mmCIF file of C-alpha atoms and ligand atoms in Angstrom:
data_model
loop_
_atom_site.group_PDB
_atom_site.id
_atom_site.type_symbol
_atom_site.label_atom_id
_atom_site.label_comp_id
_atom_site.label_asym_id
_atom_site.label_seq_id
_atom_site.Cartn_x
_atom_site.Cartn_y
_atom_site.Cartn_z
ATOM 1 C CA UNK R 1 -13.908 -23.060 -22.022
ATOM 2 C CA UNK R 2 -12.988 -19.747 -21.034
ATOM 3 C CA UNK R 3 -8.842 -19.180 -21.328
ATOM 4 C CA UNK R 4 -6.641 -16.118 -20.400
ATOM 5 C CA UNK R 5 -7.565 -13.635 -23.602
ATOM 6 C CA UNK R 6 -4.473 -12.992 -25.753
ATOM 7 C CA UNK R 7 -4.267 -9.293 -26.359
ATOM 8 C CA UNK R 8 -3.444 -7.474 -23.295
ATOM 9 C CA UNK R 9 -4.307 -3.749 -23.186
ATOM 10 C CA UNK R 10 -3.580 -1.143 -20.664
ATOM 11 C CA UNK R 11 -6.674 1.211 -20.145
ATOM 12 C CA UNK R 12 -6.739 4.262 -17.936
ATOM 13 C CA UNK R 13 -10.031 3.699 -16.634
ATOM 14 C CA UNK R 14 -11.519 1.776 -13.231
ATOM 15 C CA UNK R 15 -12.088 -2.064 -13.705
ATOM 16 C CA UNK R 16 -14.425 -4.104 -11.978
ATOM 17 C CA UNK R 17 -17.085 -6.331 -13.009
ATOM 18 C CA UNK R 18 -19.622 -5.118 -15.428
ATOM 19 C CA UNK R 19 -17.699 -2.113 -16.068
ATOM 20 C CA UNK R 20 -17.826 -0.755 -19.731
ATOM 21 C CA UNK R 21 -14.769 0.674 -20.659
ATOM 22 C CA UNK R 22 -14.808 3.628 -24.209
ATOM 23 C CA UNK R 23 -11.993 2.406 -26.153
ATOM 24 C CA UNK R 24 -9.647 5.325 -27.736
ATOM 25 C CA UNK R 25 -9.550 5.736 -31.661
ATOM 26 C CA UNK R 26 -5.954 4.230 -31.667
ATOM 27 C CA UNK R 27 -7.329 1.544 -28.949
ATOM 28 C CA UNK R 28 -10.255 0.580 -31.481
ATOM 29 C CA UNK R 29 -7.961 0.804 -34.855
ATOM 30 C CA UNK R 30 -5.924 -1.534 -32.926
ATOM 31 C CA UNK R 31 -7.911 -4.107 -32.033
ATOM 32 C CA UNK R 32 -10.650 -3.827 -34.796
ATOM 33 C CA UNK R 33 -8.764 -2.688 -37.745
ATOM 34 C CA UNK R 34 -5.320 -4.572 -36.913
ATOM 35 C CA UNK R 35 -6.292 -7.777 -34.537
ATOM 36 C CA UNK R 36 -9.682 -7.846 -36.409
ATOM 37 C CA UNK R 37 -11.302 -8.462 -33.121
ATOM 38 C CA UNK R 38 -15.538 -8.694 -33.616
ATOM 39 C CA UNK R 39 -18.283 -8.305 -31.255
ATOM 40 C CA UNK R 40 -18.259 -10.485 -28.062
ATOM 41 C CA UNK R 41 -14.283 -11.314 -28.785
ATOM 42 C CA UNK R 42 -12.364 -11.330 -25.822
ATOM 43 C CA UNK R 43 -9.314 -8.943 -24.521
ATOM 44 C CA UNK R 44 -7.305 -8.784 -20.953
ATOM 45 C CA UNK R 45 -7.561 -5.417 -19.396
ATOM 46 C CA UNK R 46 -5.319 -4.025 -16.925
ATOM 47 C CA UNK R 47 -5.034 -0.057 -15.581
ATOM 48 C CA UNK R 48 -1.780 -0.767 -13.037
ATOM 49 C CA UNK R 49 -4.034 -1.198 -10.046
ATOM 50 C CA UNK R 50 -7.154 -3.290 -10.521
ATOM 51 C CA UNK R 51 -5.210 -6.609 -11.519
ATOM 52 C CA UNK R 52 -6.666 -8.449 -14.974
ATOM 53 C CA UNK R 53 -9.789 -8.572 -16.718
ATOM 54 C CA UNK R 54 -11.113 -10.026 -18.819
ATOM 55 C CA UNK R 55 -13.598 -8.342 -21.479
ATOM 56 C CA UNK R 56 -15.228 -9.071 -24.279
ATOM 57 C CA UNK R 57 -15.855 -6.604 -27.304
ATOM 58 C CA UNK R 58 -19.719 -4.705 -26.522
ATOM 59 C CA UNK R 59 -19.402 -2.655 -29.700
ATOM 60 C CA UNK R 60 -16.797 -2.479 -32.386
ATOM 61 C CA UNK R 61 -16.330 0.543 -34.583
ATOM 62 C CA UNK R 62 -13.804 2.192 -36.846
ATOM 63 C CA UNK R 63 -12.770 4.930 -34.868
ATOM 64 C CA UNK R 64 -14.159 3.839 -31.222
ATOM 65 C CA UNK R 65 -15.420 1.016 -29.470
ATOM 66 C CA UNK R 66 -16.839 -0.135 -25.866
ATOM 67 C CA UNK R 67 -15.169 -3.186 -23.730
ATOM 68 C CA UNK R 68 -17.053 -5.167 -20.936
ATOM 69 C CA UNK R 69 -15.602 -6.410 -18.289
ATOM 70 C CA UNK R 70 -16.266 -9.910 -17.217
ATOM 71 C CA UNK R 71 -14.371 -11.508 -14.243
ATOM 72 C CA UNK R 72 -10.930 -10.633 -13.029
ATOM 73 C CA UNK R 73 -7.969 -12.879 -14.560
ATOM 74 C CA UNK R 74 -4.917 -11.880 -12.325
ATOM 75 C CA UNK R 75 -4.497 -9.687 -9.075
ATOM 76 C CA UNK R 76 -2.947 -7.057 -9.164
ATOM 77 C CA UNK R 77 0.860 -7.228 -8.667
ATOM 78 C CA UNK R 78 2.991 -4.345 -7.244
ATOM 79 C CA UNK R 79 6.944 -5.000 -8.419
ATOM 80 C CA UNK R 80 8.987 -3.865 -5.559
ATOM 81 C CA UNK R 81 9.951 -0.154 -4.725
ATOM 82 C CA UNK R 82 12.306 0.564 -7.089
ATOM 83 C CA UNK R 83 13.481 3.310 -8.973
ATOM 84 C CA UNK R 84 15.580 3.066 -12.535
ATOM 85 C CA UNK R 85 17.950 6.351 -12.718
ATOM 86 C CA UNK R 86 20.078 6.637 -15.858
ATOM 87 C CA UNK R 87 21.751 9.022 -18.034
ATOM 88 C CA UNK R 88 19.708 9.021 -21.455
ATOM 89 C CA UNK R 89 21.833 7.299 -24.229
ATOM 90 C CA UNK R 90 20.841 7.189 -28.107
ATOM 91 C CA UNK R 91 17.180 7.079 -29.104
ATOM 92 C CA UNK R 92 17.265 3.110 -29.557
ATOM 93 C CA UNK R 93 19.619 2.606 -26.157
ATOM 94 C CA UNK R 94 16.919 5.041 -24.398
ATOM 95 C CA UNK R 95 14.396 3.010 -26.150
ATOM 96 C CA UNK R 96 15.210 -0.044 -25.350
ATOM 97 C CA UNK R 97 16.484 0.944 -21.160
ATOM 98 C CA UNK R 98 12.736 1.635 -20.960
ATOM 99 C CA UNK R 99 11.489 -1.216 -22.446
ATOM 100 C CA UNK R 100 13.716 -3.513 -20.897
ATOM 101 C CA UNK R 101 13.150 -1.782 -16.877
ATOM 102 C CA UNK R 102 9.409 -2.147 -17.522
ATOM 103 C CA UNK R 103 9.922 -6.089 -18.030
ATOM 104 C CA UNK R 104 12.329 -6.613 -15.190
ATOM 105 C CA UNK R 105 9.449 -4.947 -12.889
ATOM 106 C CA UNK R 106 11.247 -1.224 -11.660
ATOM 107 C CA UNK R 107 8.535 1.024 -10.300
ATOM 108 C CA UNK R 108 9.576 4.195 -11.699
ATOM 109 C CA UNK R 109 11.626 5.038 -14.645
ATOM 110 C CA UNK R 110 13.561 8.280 -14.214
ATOM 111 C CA UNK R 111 16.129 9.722 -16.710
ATOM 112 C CA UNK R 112 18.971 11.849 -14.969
ATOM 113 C CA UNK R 113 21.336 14.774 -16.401
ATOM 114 C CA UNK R 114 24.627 13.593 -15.218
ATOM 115 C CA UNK R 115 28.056 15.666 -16.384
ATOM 116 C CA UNK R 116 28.727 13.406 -18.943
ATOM 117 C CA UNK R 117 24.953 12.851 -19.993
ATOM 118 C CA UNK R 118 24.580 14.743 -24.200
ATOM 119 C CA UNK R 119 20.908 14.247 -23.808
ATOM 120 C CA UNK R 120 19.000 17.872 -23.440
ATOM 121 C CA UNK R 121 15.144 16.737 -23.819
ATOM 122 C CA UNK R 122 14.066 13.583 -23.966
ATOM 123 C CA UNK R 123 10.114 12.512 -25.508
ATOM 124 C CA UNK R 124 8.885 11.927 -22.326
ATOM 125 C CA UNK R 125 5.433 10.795 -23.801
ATOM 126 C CA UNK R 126 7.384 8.137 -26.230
ATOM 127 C CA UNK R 127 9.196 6.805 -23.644
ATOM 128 C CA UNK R 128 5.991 6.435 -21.269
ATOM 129 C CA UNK R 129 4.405 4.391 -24.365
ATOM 130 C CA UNK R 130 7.194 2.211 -24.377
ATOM 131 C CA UNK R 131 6.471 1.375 -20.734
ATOM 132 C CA UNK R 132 2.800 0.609 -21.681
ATOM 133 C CA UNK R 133 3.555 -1.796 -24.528
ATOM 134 C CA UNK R 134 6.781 -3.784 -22.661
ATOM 135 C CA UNK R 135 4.121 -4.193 -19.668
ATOM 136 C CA UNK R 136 1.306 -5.027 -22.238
ATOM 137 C CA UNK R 137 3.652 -7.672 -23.566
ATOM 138 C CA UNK R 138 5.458 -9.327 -20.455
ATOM 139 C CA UNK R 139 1.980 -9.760 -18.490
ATOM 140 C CA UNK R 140 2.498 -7.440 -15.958
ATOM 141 C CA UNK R 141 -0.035 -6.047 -14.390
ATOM 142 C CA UNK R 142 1.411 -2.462 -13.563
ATOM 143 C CA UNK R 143 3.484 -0.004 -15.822
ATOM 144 C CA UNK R 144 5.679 1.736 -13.913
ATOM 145 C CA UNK R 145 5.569 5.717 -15.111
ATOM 146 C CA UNK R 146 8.159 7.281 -16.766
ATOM 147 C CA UNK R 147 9.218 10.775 -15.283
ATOM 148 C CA UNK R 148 10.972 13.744 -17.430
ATOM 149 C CA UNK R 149 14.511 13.946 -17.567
ATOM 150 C CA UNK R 150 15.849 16.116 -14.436
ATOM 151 C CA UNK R 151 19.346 17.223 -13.126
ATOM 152 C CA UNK R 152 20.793 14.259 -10.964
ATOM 153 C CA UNK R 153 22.522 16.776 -8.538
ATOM 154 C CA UNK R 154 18.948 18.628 -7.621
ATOM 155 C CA UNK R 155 17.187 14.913 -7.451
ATOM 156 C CA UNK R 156 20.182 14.136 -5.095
ATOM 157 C CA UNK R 157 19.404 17.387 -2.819
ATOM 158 C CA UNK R 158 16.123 16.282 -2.595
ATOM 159 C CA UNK R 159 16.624 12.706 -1.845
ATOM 160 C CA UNK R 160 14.609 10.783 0.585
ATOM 161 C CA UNK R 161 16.609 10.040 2.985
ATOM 162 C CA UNK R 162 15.058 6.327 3.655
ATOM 163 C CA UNK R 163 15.229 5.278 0.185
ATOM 164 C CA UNK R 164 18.930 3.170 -0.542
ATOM 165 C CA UNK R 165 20.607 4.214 -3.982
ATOM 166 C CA UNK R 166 22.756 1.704 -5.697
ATOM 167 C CA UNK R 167 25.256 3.323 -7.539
ATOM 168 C CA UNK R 168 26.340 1.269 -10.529
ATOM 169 C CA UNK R 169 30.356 2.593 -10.580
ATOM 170 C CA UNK R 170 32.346 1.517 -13.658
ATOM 171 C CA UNK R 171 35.384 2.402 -11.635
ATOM 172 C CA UNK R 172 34.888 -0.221 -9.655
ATOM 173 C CA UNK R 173 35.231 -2.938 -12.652
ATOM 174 C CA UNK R 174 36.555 -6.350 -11.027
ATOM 175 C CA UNK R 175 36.519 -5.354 -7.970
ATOM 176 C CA UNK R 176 34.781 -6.731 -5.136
ATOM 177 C CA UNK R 177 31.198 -4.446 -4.510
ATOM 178 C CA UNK R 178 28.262 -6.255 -4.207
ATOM 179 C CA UNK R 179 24.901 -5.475 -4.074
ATOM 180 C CA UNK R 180 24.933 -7.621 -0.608
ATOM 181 C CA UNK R 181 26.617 -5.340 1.340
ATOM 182 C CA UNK R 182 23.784 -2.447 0.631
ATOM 183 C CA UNK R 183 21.700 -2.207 3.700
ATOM 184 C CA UNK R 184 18.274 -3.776 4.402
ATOM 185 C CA UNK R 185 15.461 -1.496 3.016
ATOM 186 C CA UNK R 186 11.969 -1.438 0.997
ATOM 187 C CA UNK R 187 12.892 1.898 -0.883
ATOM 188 C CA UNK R 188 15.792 1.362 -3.713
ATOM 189 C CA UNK R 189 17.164 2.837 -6.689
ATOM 190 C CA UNK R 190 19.659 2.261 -9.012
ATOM 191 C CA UNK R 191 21.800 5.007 -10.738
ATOM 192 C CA UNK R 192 23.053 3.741 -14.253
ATOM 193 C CA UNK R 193 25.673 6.474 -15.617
ATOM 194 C CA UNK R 194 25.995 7.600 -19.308
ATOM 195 C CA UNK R 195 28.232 6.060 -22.083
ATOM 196 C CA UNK R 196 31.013 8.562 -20.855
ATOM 197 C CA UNK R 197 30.746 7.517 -17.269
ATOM 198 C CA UNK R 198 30.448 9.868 -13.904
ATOM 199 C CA UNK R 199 32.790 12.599 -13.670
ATOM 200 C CA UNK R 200 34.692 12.389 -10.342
ATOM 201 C CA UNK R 201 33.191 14.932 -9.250
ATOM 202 C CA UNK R 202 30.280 13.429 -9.308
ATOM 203 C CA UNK R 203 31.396 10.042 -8.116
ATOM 204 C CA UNK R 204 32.722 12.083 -5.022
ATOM 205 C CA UNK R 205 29.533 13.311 -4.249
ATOM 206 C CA UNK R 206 27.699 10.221 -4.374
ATOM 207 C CA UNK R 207 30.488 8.347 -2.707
ATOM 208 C CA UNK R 208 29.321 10.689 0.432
ATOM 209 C CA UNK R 209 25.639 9.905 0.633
ATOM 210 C CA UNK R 210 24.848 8.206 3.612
ATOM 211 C CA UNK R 211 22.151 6.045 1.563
ATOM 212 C CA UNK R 212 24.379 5.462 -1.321
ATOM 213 C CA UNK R 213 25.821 1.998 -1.820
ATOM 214 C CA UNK R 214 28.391 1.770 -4.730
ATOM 215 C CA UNK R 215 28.472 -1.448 -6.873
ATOM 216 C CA UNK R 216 30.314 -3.201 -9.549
ATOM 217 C CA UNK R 217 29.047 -4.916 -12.149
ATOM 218 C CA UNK R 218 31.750 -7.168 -12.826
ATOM 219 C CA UNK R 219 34.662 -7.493 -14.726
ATOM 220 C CA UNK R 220 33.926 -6.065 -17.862
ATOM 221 C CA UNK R 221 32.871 -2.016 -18.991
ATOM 222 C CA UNK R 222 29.398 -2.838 -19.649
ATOM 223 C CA UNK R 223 27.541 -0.155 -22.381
ATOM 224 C CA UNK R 224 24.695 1.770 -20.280
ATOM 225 C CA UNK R 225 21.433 -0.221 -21.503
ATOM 226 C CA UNK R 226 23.224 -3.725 -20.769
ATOM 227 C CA UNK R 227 24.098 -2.125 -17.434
ATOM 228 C CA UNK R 228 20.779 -1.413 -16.886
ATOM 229 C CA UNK R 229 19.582 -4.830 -17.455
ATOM 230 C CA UNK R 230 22.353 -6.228 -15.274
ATOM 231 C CA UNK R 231 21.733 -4.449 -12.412
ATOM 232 C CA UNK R 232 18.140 -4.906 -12.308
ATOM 233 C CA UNK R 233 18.789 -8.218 -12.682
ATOM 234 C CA UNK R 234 20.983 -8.557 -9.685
ATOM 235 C CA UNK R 235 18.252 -6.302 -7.950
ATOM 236 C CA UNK R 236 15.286 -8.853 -8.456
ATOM 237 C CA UNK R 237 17.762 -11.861 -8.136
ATOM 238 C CA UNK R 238 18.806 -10.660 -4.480
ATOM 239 C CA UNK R 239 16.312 -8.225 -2.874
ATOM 240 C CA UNK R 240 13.217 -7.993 -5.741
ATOM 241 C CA UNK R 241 10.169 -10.141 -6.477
ATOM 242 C CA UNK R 242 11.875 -13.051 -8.230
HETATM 243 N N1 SAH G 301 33.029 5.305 -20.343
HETATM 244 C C1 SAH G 301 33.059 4.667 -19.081
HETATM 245 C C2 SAH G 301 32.047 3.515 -19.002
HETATM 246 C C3 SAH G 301 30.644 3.926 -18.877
HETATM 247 S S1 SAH G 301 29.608 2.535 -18.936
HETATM 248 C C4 SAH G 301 34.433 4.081 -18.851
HETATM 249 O O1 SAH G 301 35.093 3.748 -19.813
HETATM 250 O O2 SAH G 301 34.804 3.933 -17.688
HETATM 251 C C5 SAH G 301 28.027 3.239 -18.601
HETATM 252 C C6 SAH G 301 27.488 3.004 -17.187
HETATM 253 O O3 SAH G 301 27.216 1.634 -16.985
HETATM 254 C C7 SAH G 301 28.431 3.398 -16.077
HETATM 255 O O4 SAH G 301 28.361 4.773 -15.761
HETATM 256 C C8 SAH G 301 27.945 2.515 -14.934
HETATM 257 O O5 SAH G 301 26.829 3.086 -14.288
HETATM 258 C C9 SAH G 301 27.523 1.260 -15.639
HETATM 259 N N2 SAH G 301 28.544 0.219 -15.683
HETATM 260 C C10 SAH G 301 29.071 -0.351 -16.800
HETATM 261 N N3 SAH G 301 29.945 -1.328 -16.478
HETATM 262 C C11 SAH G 301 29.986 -1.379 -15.129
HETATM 263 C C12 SAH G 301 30.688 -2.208 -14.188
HETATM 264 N N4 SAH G 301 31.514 -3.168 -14.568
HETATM 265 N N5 SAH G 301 30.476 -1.966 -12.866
HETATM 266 C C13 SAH G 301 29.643 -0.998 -12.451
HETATM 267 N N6 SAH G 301 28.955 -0.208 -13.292
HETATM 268 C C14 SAH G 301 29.109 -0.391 -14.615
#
């Protein structure tokens, strides 16, 4: 009886039926050296747009390896259009933002220099492989890419103009901003500010955009990463793929 295959991997390489896929030396430690996997075992593949496949093991080596793919286990599945923005925290908080928006299905992961933001650099690359292993994990089907950190103001300059930005505003705490008064639309983001908040500066800016839509989150200062998680929550819950 042929079942879903356990280990989920993402590959960057076409899937289709009877396509052999080259494993990497980290892809083939992992599955031959750490899972034990042998010849003929099989694996769900997924490269964010060909859905799941199933494979079994063609050739099994220490530092490489071959897949096959055998019949497709899951369509693909696009989450909705929706961007994560937020001010990058401590390496665990970061860590765990990305982990965390790659579950709850956001699109695109972007971190933003706000005022208040400490962060210079981020590790854009670590991040990304945090994306790969939370979508590896929850099923998903698509890994949403992770961008470099960039200035919020210039992103804001450049904004397109039909996407709607929810603006997570801890000065708003308790009071009555929901999500459902945000406009219809199929192009979101949501703008998660540091630990130390927006400046008002900044709030006045983004209080001005004509696509900006500021929320609360309730009645309690929430810390950034649990912000994050609320508000995509809310997101999916109201206007998302739930
Ligand atoms: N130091 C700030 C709190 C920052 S909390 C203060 O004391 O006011 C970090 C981020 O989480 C905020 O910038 C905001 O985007 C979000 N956030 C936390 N709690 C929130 C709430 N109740 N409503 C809206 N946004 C909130």
């Amino acid at each position: 009886m042929s079942s879903r295959a356990k280990i989920r991997l993402y590959v960057d390489h076409p899937l289709g039926a009877g396509q052999t896929v080259v494993l990497s030396r980290d892809q083939a430690h992992y599955l031959f050296g750490v899972m034990r996997l042998t010849q003929g075992a099989e694996v769900a593949l997924f490269n964010g747009s060909d859905g799941e496949w199933t494979a079994t093991v063609a050739e099994a080596g220490k530092r490489g390896g071959m897949m096959e793919c055998k019949d497709q286990a899951a369509p693909q599945m696009m989450p909705p259009d929706l961007w994560l923005l937020f001010a990058p925290i401590k390496k665990a908080r970061t860590d765990f933002i990305v982990e965390k928006a790659a579950e709850m299905g956001a699109a695109q992961i972007m971190p933003v220099q706000t005022d208040f933001t400490n962060a210079e650099r981020i590790r854009q690359d670590r991040l990304q492989a945090h994306a790969v292993e939370a979508a590896e994990q929850c099923g998903g089907t698509y890994v949403p890419l992770v961008e470099d950190l960039q200035k919020l103001d210039r992103l804001l300059a450049d904004w397109p103009e039909d996407r709607q930005l929810i603006f997570c505003d801890e000065s708003l705490v308790g009071a009555r901003a929901a999500l459902e008064a945000a406009p219809e639309g199929d192009k979101w983001a949501i703008l998660i500010g540091p630990e130390g908040g927006f400046s008002e500066k900044e709030r006045a800016r983004i209080l001005a955009l004509p696509f900006a839509t500021a929320i609360s989150l309730g009645p309690r200062i929430l810390r950034a990463d649990t912000a994050a998680v609320a508000a995509l929550t809310l997101f999916q819950s109201t206007r998302g793929d739930w």
